Amino acid sequence: MLSAFARTVVPFLGHLTVTTATSRAIAPGSIVAPNHTALADPALVLAALHRLGTEPVVLATAGLWRIPVLGSRLTREGHIPVHRGSRSAAAALDLAAEALAAGRVVVLYPEGGLPRRQDSTDREPGTFRTGLARLALATGAPVVPLGHAGARRIVSGSRLKQLSGIATAPLRRPDLHVHLGEPFHLTGDVSEATAHARTAVHEAWRRAVSHLPSVLPA
């Protein structure tokens, strides 16, 4: 359902282009690690992955499961709720490991939550949490870095500005770009692996930004 929604809605909100650093398809049992910048970026990520033939399992905030109908559909499709700040948060990684073992592709946002800023500019990924490194080291799953740019042109800022951005996006048609980097395996301790992952996602983000002619990478 999430992928179907994304691939239907994103073309109305902007002009999405996708590039990859490899001609190979995303391998079953991979972890896709995107930068996280706006409420709209999961739609960009899912729409791009659909174009590449991948329908992933997504780790998402548990609040979505409290929405009538949506919550049951998310569970039925295998998506994984993350109860941030609770003792059960680590359980999401166990469920993700099971999904990887079953050959599913898992989308995990290494930064966790969204940045607390109001502007619509694209900025480099923030601090990574350790969940990605712990999952990759425990399972041996390859990590596919994903960078995207342009989502904050759809929705950013105050609640009123976000609603206005969504309403006007079909007229403005902002440029949106997603870039997938080369898959790699994390090694070392959790700290080293987290730093390595952030470097790879940062590079994928820079490549995504470089495809938007009106934006210069920081």
PDB file of C-alpha atoms in Angstrom:
ATOM      1  CA  MET A   1       0.000   0.000   0.000  1.00  0.00           C
ATOM      2  CA  LEU A   2       2.779   2.452   0.895  1.00  0.00           C
ATOM      3  CA  SER A   3       4.607   1.838  -2.379  1.00  0.00           C
ATOM      4  CA  ALA A   4       1.388   2.106  -4.399  1.00  0.00           C
ATOM      5  CA  PHE A   5       0.536   5.389  -2.678  1.00  0.00           C
ATOM      6  CA  ALA A   6       4.037   6.763  -3.267  1.00  0.00           C
ATOM      7  CA  ARG A   7       4.248   5.899  -6.938  1.00  0.00           C
ATOM      8  CA  THR A   8       0.789   7.387  -7.519  1.00  0.00           C
ATOM      9  CA  VAL A   9       1.218  10.631  -5.580  1.00  0.00           C
ATOM     10  CA  VAL A  10       4.848  11.612  -6.172  1.00  0.00           C
ATOM     11  CA  PRO A  11       4.433  12.297  -9.938  1.00  0.00           C
ATOM     12  CA  PHE A  12       1.747  14.873  -9.062  1.00  0.00           C
ATOM     13  CA  LEU A  13       3.933  16.624  -6.487  1.00  0.00           C
ATOM     14  CA  GLY A  14       7.123  17.040  -8.472  1.00  0.00           C
ATOM     15  CA  HIS A  15       9.483  15.774 -11.135  1.00  0.00           C
ATOM     16  CA  LEU A  16      11.332  12.732  -9.786  1.00  0.00           C
ATOM     17  CA  THR A  17      14.521  11.400 -11.332  1.00  0.00           C
ATOM     18  CA  VAL A  18      16.516   8.409 -10.108  1.00  0.00           C
ATOM     19  CA  THR A  19      20.143   7.397 -10.606  1.00  0.00           C
ATOM     20  CA  THR A  20      22.182   4.481  -9.311  1.00  0.00           C
ATOM     21  CA  ALA A  21      25.884   3.762  -8.963  1.00  0.00           C
ATOM     22  CA  THR A  22      25.399   0.190 -10.167  1.00  0.00           C
ATOM     23  CA  SER A  23      23.432  -1.639 -12.816  1.00  0.00           C
ATOM     24  CA  ARG A  24      22.653  -4.474 -10.397  1.00  0.00           C
ATOM     25  CA  ALA A  25      19.270  -4.764  -8.731  1.00  0.00           C
ATOM     26  CA  ILE A  26      19.055  -4.345  -4.965  1.00  0.00           C
ATOM     27  CA  ALA A  27      19.857  -7.765  -3.551  1.00  0.00           C
ATOM     28  CA  PRO A  28      17.290  -9.535  -1.366  1.00  0.00           C
ATOM     29  CA  GLY A  29      18.158  -9.163   2.297  1.00  0.00           C
ATOM     30  CA  SER A  30      19.692  -5.680   1.896  1.00  0.00           C
ATOM     31  CA  ILE A  31      19.295  -2.644   4.144  1.00  0.00           C
ATOM     32  CA  VAL A  32      18.530   0.625   2.333  1.00  0.00           C
ATOM     33  CA  ALA A  33      19.747   3.601   4.378  1.00  0.00           C
ATOM     34  CA  PRO A  34      18.340   6.999   3.258  1.00  0.00           C
ATOM     35  CA  ASN A  35      18.945  10.482   4.618  1.00  0.00           C
ATOM     36  CA  HIS A  36      15.885  11.905   6.389  1.00  0.00           C
ATOM     37  CA  THR A  37      14.941  15.516   5.800  1.00  0.00           C
ATOM     38  CA  ALA A  38      11.163  15.990   5.416  1.00  0.00           C
ATOM     39  CA  LEU A  39       7.777  14.370   5.921  1.00  0.00           C
ATOM     40  CA  ALA A  40       7.604  13.852   2.165  1.00  0.00           C
ATOM     41  CA  ASP A  41      10.856  11.993   1.702  1.00  0.00           C
ATOM     42  CA  PRO A  42       9.565   8.460   2.479  1.00  0.00           C
ATOM     43  CA  ALA A  43       7.309   8.841  -0.555  1.00  0.00           C
ATOM     44  CA  LEU A  44      10.309   9.772  -2.727  1.00  0.00           C
ATOM     45  CA  VAL A  45      12.273   6.798  -1.422  1.00  0.00           C
ATOM     46  CA  LEU A  46       9.458   4.302  -2.006  1.00  0.00           C
ATOM     47  CA  ALA A  47       8.645   5.680  -5.456  1.00  0.00           C
ATOM     48  CA  ALA A  48      12.310   5.431  -6.461  1.00  0.00           C
ATOM     49  CA  LEU A  49      12.671   1.901  -5.105  1.00  0.00           C
ATOM     50  CA  HIS A  50       9.534   0.857  -6.969  1.00  0.00           C
ATOM     51  CA  ARG A  51      11.083   2.076 -10.216  1.00  0.00           C
ATOM     52  CA  LEU A  52      14.059  -0.140  -9.402  1.00  0.00           C
ATOM     53  CA  GLY A  53      11.846  -3.166  -8.816  1.00  0.00           C
ATOM     54  CA  THR A  54      11.941  -3.208  -5.009  1.00  0.00           C
ATOM     55  CA  GLU A  55       8.993  -3.252  -2.588  1.00  0.00           C
ATOM     56  CA  PRO A  56      10.642  -2.902   0.837  1.00  0.00           C
ATOM     57  CA  VAL A  57       9.732  -3.305   4.466  1.00  0.00           C
ATOM     58  CA  VAL A  58       9.965   0.080   6.220  1.00  0.00           C
ATOM     59  CA  LEU A  59      10.863   0.856   9.826  1.00  0.00           C
ATOM     60  CA  ALA A  60       8.554   3.758  10.679  1.00  0.00           C
ATOM     61  CA  THR A  61       7.367   5.681  13.713  1.00  0.00           C
ATOM     62  CA  ALA A  62       4.880   3.665  15.749  1.00  0.00           C
ATOM     63  CA  GLY A  63       2.405   6.561  15.715  1.00  0.00           C
ATOM     64  CA  LEU A  64       1.327   5.540  12.204  1.00  0.00           C
ATOM     65  CA  TRP A  65      -0.029   2.281  13.607  1.00  0.00           C
ATOM     66  CA  ARG A  66      -2.548   4.230  15.701  1.00  0.00           C
ATOM     67  CA  ILE A  67      -4.276   5.563  12.587  1.00  0.00           C
ATOM     68  CA  PRO A  68      -7.464   3.549  11.875  1.00  0.00           C
ATOM     69  CA  VAL A  69      -7.177   1.166   8.914  1.00  0.00           C
ATOM     70  CA  LEU A  70      -3.624   2.297   8.125  1.00  0.00           C
ATOM     71  CA  GLY A  71      -2.151   0.523  11.135  1.00  0.00           C
ATOM     72  CA  SER A  72      -3.630  -2.865  10.245  1.00  0.00           C
ATOM     73  CA  ARG A  73      -2.509  -2.506   6.622  1.00  0.00           C
ATOM     74  CA  LEU A  74       1.031  -1.657   7.683  1.00  0.00           C
ATOM     75  CA  THR A  75       1.167  -4.735   9.883  1.00  0.00           C
ATOM     76  CA  ARG A  76      -0.275  -6.958   7.156  1.00  0.00           C
ATOM     77  CA  GLU A  77       2.376  -5.754   4.690  1.00  0.00           C
ATOM     78  CA  GLY A  78       5.196  -6.457   7.140  1.00  0.00           C
ATOM     79  CA  HIS A  79       6.250  -2.904   7.965  1.00  0.00           C
ATOM     80  CA  ILE A  80       7.860  -2.446  11.357  1.00  0.00           C
ATOM     81  CA  PRO A  81       6.800   0.068  14.055  1.00  0.00           C
ATOM     82  CA  VAL A  82       9.548   1.849  15.981  1.00  0.00           C
ATOM     83  CA  HIS A  83       8.595   2.975  19.494  1.00  0.00           C
ATOM     84  CA  ARG A  84      11.208   5.693  19.874  1.00  0.00           C
ATOM     85  CA  GLY A  85      12.431   6.387  23.378  1.00  0.00           C
ATOM     86  CA  SER A  86      10.847   3.257  24.833  1.00  0.00           C
ATOM     87  CA  ARG A  87      12.245  -0.028  26.113  1.00  0.00           C
ATOM     88  CA  SER A  88      10.648  -1.826  23.173  1.00  0.00           C
ATOM     89  CA  ALA A  89      12.492   0.246  20.564  1.00  0.00           C
ATOM     90  CA  ALA A  90      15.182  -2.433  20.194  1.00  0.00           C
ATOM     91  CA  ALA A  91      12.504  -4.977  19.274  1.00  0.00           C
ATOM     92  CA  ALA A  92      12.175  -3.252  15.894  1.00  0.00           C
ATOM     93  CA  LEU A  93      15.710  -4.351  15.020  1.00  0.00           C
ATOM     94  CA  ASP A  94      14.836  -7.961  15.863  1.00  0.00           C
ATOM     95  CA  LEU A  95      11.856  -7.782  13.508  1.00  0.00           C
ATOM     96  CA  ALA A  96      14.047  -6.162  10.849  1.00  0.00           C
ATOM     97  CA  ALA A  97      16.580  -8.985  11.204  1.00  0.00           C
ATOM     98  CA  GLU A  98      13.776 -11.517  10.645  1.00  0.00           C
ATOM     99  CA  ALA A  99      12.658  -9.639   7.524  1.00  0.00           C
ATOM    100  CA  LEU A 100      16.212  -9.621   6.171  1.00  0.00           C
ATOM    101  CA  ALA A 101      16.560 -13.348   6.839  1.00  0.00           C
ATOM    102  CA  ALA A 102      13.355 -13.879   4.842  1.00  0.00           C
ATOM    103  CA  GLY A 103      14.880 -12.037   1.871  1.00  0.00           C
ATOM    104  CA  ARG A 104      13.038  -8.750   2.275  1.00  0.00           C
ATOM    105  CA  VAL A 105      14.708  -5.394   1.617  1.00  0.00           C
ATOM    106  CA  VAL A 106      14.503  -3.203   4.726  1.00  0.00           C
ATOM    107  CA  VAL A 107      14.447   0.611   4.724  1.00  0.00           C
ATOM    108  CA  LEU A 108      15.940   2.058   7.909  1.00  0.00           C
ATOM    109  CA  TYR A 109      16.471   5.792   8.489  1.00  0.00           C
ATOM    110  CA  PRO A 110      19.809   6.050  10.343  1.00  0.00           C
ATOM    111  CA  GLU A 111      19.123   9.593  11.586  1.00  0.00           C
ATOM    112  CA  GLY A 112      15.900   8.580  13.312  1.00  0.00           C
ATOM    113  CA  GLY A 113      13.692  11.679  13.493  1.00  0.00           C
ATOM    114  CA  LEU A 114      13.391  14.717  11.260  1.00  0.00           C
ATOM    115  CA  PRO A 115      15.598  17.815  11.580  1.00  0.00           C
ATOM    116  CA  ARG A 116      14.162  20.670  13.635  1.00  0.00           C
ATOM    117  CA  ARG A 117      14.432  23.524  11.183  1.00  0.00           C
ATOM    118  CA  GLN A 118      12.029  25.631   9.157  1.00  0.00           C
ATOM    119  CA  ASP A 119      13.821  26.367   5.871  1.00  0.00           C
ATOM    120  CA  SER A 120      13.315  24.440   2.638  1.00  0.00           C
ATOM    121  CA  THR A 121      16.984  23.932   1.739  1.00  0.00           C
ATOM    122  CA  ASP A 122      18.715  20.584   1.404  1.00  0.00           C
ATOM    123  CA  ARG A 123      21.414  20.001   3.994  1.00  0.00           C
ATOM    124  CA  GLU A 124      23.761  17.129   4.683  1.00  0.00           C
ATOM    125  CA  PRO A 125      22.607  14.189   6.817  1.00  0.00           C
ATOM    126  CA  GLY A 126      22.674  14.756  10.556  1.00  0.00           C
ATOM    127  CA  THR A 127      24.012  12.546  13.322  1.00  0.00           C
ATOM    128  CA  PHE A 128      23.375   8.840  12.843  1.00  0.00           C
ATOM    129  CA  ARG A 129      21.945   6.645  15.558  1.00  0.00           C
ATOM    130  CA  THR A 130      23.516   3.223  16.057  1.00  0.00           C
ATOM    131  CA  GLY A 131      20.574   1.099  14.904  1.00  0.00           C
ATOM    132  CA  LEU A 132      21.773   0.713  11.313  1.00  0.00           C
ATOM    133  CA  ALA A 133      25.255  -0.380  12.373  1.00  0.00           C
ATOM    134  CA  ARG A 134      23.946  -2.805  14.977  1.00  0.00           C
ATOM    135  CA  LEU A 135      21.525  -4.393  12.519  1.00  0.00           C
ATOM    136  CA  ALA A 136      24.079  -4.672   9.702  1.00  0.00           C
ATOM    137  CA  LEU A 137      26.822  -6.039  11.958  1.00  0.00           C
ATOM    138  CA  ALA A 138      24.488  -8.584  13.561  1.00  0.00           C
ATOM    139  CA  THR A 139      23.033  -9.867  10.280  1.00  0.00           C
ATOM    140  CA  GLY A 140      25.860  -9.346   7.791  1.00  0.00           C
ATOM    141  CA  ALA A 141      23.347  -7.692   5.463  1.00  0.00           C
ATOM    142  CA  PRO A 142      24.704  -5.362   2.781  1.00  0.00           C
ATOM    143  CA  VAL A 143      23.897  -1.673   3.186  1.00  0.00           C
ATOM    144  CA  VAL A 144      22.702   0.377   0.215  1.00  0.00           C
ATOM    145  CA  PRO A 145      23.224   4.124   0.824  1.00  0.00           C
ATOM    146  CA  LEU A 146      20.447   6.302  -0.578  1.00  0.00           C
ATOM    147  CA  GLY A 147      20.570  10.058  -0.940  1.00  0.00           C
ATOM    148  CA  HIS A 148      17.668  12.234  -1.960  1.00  0.00           C
ATOM    149  CA  ALA A 149      17.101  15.947  -2.465  1.00  0.00           C
ATOM    150  CA  GLY A 150      14.108  18.191  -3.055  1.00  0.00           C
ATOM    151  CA  ALA A 151      11.610  16.803  -0.532  1.00  0.00           C
ATOM    152  CA  ARG A 152      11.703  19.955   1.581  1.00  0.00           C
ATOM    153  CA  ARG A 153      10.513  21.901  -1.458  1.00  0.00           C
ATOM    154  CA  ILE A 154       7.266  19.989  -1.108  1.00  0.00           C
ATOM    155  CA  VAL A 155       6.812  20.190   2.643  1.00  0.00           C
ATOM    156  CA  SER A 156       8.810  22.072   5.300  1.00  0.00           C
ATOM    157  CA  GLY A 157       8.389  24.753   7.934  1.00  0.00           C
ATOM    158  CA  SER A 158       5.323  25.477  10.046  1.00  0.00           C
ATOM    159  CA  ARG A 159       2.125  23.428   9.854  1.00  0.00           C
ATOM    160  CA  LEU A 160       0.495  26.113   7.691  1.00  0.00           C
ATOM    161  CA  LYS A 161       3.522  26.252   5.378  1.00  0.00           C
ATOM    162  CA  GLN A 162       3.530  22.465   5.079  1.00  0.00           C
ATOM    163  CA  LEU A 163      -0.114  22.415   4.024  1.00  0.00           C
ATOM    164  CA  SER A 164       0.512  25.235   1.583  1.00  0.00           C
ATOM    165  CA  GLY A 165       3.536  23.421   0.166  1.00  0.00           C
ATOM    166  CA  ILE A 166       1.561  20.255  -0.491  1.00  0.00           C
ATOM    167  CA  ALA A 167      -1.313  22.211  -2.046  1.00  0.00           C
ATOM    168  CA  THR A 168       0.918  24.170  -4.424  1.00  0.00           C
ATOM    169  CA  ALA A 169       3.436  21.428  -5.301  1.00  0.00           C
ATOM    170  CA  PRO A 170       1.392  20.149  -8.304  1.00  0.00           C
ATOM    171  CA  LEU A 171       1.631  23.638  -9.794  1.00  0.00           C
ATOM    172  CA  ARG A 172       5.264  24.278  -8.851  1.00  0.00           C
ATOM    173  CA  ARG A 173       6.491  20.788  -9.830  1.00  0.00           C
ATOM    174  CA  PRO A 174       9.759  20.962  -7.855  1.00  0.00           C
ATOM    175  CA  ASP A 175      12.687  18.861  -9.024  1.00  0.00           C
ATOM    176  CA  LEU A 176      13.263  15.762  -6.878  1.00  0.00           C
ATOM    177  CA  HIS A 177      16.162  13.367  -7.161  1.00  0.00           C
ATOM    178  CA  VAL A 178      17.091  10.032  -5.569  1.00  0.00           C
ATOM    179  CA  HIS A 179      20.524   8.425  -5.903  1.00  0.00           C
ATOM    180  CA  LEU A 180      21.463   4.904  -4.804  1.00  0.00           C
ATOM    181  CA  GLY A 181      25.107   4.279  -4.047  1.00  0.00           C
ATOM    182  CA  GLU A 182      27.119   1.079  -4.212  1.00  0.00           C
ATOM    183  CA  PRO A 183      26.166  -1.527  -1.605  1.00  0.00           C
ATOM    184  CA  PHE A 184      28.775  -2.317   1.024  1.00  0.00           C
ATOM    185  CA  HIS A 185      29.242  -4.352   4.194  1.00  0.00           C
ATOM    186  CA  LEU A 186      29.899  -2.735   7.545  1.00  0.00           C
ATOM    187  CA  THR A 187      32.761  -3.979   9.703  1.00  0.00           C
ATOM    188  CA  GLY A 188      34.514  -2.969  12.931  1.00  0.00           C
ATOM    189  CA  ASP A 189      32.773  -1.842  16.077  1.00  0.00           C
ATOM    190  CA  VAL A 190      29.453  -0.009  16.203  1.00  0.00           C
ATOM    191  CA  SER A 191      31.072   3.429  16.325  1.00  0.00           C
ATOM    192  CA  GLU A 192      33.294   2.774  13.307  1.00  0.00           C
ATOM    193  CA  ALA A 193      30.463   1.195  11.361  1.00  0.00           C
ATOM    194  CA  THR A 194      28.142   4.123  12.101  1.00  0.00           C
ATOM    195  CA  ALA A 195      30.762   6.607  10.879  1.00  0.00           C
ATOM    196  CA  HIS A 196      31.337   4.575   7.718  1.00  0.00           C
ATOM    197  CA  ALA A 197      27.605   4.426   7.001  1.00  0.00           C
ATOM    198  CA  ARG A 198      27.171   8.173   7.448  1.00  0.00           C
ATOM    199  CA  THR A 199      30.025   8.868   5.035  1.00  0.00           C
ATOM    200  CA  ALA A 200      28.412   6.654   2.397  1.00  0.00           C
ATOM    201  CA  VAL A 201      24.944   8.188   2.810  1.00  0.00           C
ATOM    202  CA  HIS A 202      26.467  11.680   2.770  1.00  0.00           C
ATOM    203  CA  GLU A 203      28.134  10.903  -0.577  1.00  0.00           C
ATOM    204  CA  ALA A 204      24.862   9.561  -1.998  1.00  0.00           C
ATOM    205  CA  TRP A 205      23.138  12.740  -0.791  1.00  0.00           C
ATOM    206  CA  ARG A 206      25.770  14.923  -2.491  1.00  0.00           C
ATOM    207  CA  ARG A 207      25.189  13.089  -5.744  1.00  0.00           C
ATOM    208  CA  ALA A 208      21.435  13.573  -5.403  1.00  0.00           C
ATOM    209  CA  VAL A 209      21.837  17.301  -4.767  1.00  0.00           C
ATOM    210  CA  SER A 210      24.172  17.620  -7.757  1.00  0.00           C
ATOM    211  CA  HIS A 211      21.316  16.533 -10.044  1.00  0.00           C
ATOM    212  CA  LEU A 212      19.196  19.509  -8.991  1.00  0.00           C
ATOM    213  CA  PRO A 213      20.453  22.422 -11.111  1.00  0.00           C
ATOM    214  CA  SER A 214      19.271  25.105  -8.719  1.00  0.00           C
ATOM    215  CA  VAL A 215      20.970  23.616  -5.657  1.00  0.00           C
ATOM    216  CA  LEU A 216      24.670  23.465  -4.846  1.00  0.00           C
ATOM    217  CA  PRO A 217      25.954  20.798  -2.431  1.00  0.00           C
ATOM    218  CA  ALA A 218      27.243  22.084   0.901  1.00  0.00           C
TER     219      ALA A 218
END
